[in-house]
Tab-separated table of C-alpha atoms in Angstrom:
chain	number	residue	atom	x	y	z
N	1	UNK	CA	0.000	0.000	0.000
N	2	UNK	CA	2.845	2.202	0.818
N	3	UNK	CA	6.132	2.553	-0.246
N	4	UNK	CA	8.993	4.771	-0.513
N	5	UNK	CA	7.577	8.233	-1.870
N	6	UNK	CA	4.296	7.009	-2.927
N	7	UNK	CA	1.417	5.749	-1.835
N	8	UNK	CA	-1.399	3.372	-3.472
N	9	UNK	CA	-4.209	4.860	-4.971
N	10	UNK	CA	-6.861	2.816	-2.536
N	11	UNK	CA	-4.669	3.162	0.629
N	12	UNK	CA	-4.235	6.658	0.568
N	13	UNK	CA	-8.768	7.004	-0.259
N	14	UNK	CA	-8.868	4.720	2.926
N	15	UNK	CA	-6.600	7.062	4.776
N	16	UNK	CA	-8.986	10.010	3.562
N	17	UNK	CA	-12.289	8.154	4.676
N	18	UNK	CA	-10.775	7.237	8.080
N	19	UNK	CA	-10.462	10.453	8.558
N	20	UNK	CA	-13.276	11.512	7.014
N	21	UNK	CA	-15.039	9.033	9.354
N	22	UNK	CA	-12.965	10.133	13.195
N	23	UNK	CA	-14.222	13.914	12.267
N	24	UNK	CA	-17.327	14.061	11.311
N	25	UNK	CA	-17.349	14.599	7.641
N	26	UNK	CA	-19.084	12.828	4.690
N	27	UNK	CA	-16.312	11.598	2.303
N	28	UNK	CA	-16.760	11.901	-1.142
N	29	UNK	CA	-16.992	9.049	-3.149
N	30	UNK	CA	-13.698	7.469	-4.616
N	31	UNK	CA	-13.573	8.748	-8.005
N	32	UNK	CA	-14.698	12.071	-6.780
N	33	UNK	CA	-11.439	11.960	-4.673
N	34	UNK	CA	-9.018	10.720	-7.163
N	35	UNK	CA	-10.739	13.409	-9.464
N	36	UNK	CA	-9.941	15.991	-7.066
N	37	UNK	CA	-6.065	14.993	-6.494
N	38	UNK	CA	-5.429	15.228	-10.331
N	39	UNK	CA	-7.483	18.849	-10.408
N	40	UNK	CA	-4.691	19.482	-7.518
N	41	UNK	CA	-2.100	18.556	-10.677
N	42	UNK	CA	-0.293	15.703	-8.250
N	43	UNK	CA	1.466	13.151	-10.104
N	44	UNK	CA	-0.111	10.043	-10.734
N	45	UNK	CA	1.903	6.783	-11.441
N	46	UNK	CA	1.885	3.076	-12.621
N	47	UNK	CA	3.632	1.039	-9.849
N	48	UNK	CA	3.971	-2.300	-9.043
N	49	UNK	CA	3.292	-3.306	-5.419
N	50	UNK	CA	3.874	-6.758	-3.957
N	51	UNK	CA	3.596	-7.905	-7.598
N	52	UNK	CA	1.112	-6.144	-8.879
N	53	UNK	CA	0.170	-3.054	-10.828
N	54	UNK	CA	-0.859	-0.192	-9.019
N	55	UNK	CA	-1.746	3.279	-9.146
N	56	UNK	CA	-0.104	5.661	-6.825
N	57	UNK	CA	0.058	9.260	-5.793
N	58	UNK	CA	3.529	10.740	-4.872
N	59	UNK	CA	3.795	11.291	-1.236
N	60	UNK	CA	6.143	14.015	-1.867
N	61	UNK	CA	3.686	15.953	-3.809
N	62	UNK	CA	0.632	15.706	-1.501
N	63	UNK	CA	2.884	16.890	1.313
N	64	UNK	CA	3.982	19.883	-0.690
N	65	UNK	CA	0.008	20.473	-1.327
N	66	UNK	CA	-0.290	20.168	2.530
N	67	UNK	CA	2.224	22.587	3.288
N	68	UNK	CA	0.896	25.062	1.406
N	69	UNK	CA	-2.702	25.184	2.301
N	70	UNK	CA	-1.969	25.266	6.440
């Protein structure tokens, strides 16, 4: 699910729904959010994870995005 500067496509739309869940908001539905990350312009990749093809969302990039919205 996670690896070294990215993370999968369904872990990190878990992450966001856990915490959508623990405070009180309704999360949007999963290709709403993925929608939303590539309006944001963060680079989306092909990885493979344990095997398998994945898609993934640089890590890097989403904590760039974080920075600069606190």
């Amino acid at each position: 699910m996670w690896g070294e500067g990215y993370a999968s496509a369904a872990g990190i739309y878990d992450a966001y729904r856990s915490w959508c869940s623990e405070n009180g908001y309704k999360p949007k539905g999963r290709n709403g959010f993925y929608d939303d990350l590539e309006r944001l312009s963060l680079l989306k990749l092909k990885k493979r994870i344990s095997g398998r093809q994945a898609w993934c969302w640089s890590l890097s990039q989403l904590y760039i995005e974080k920075l600069r919205s606190d």
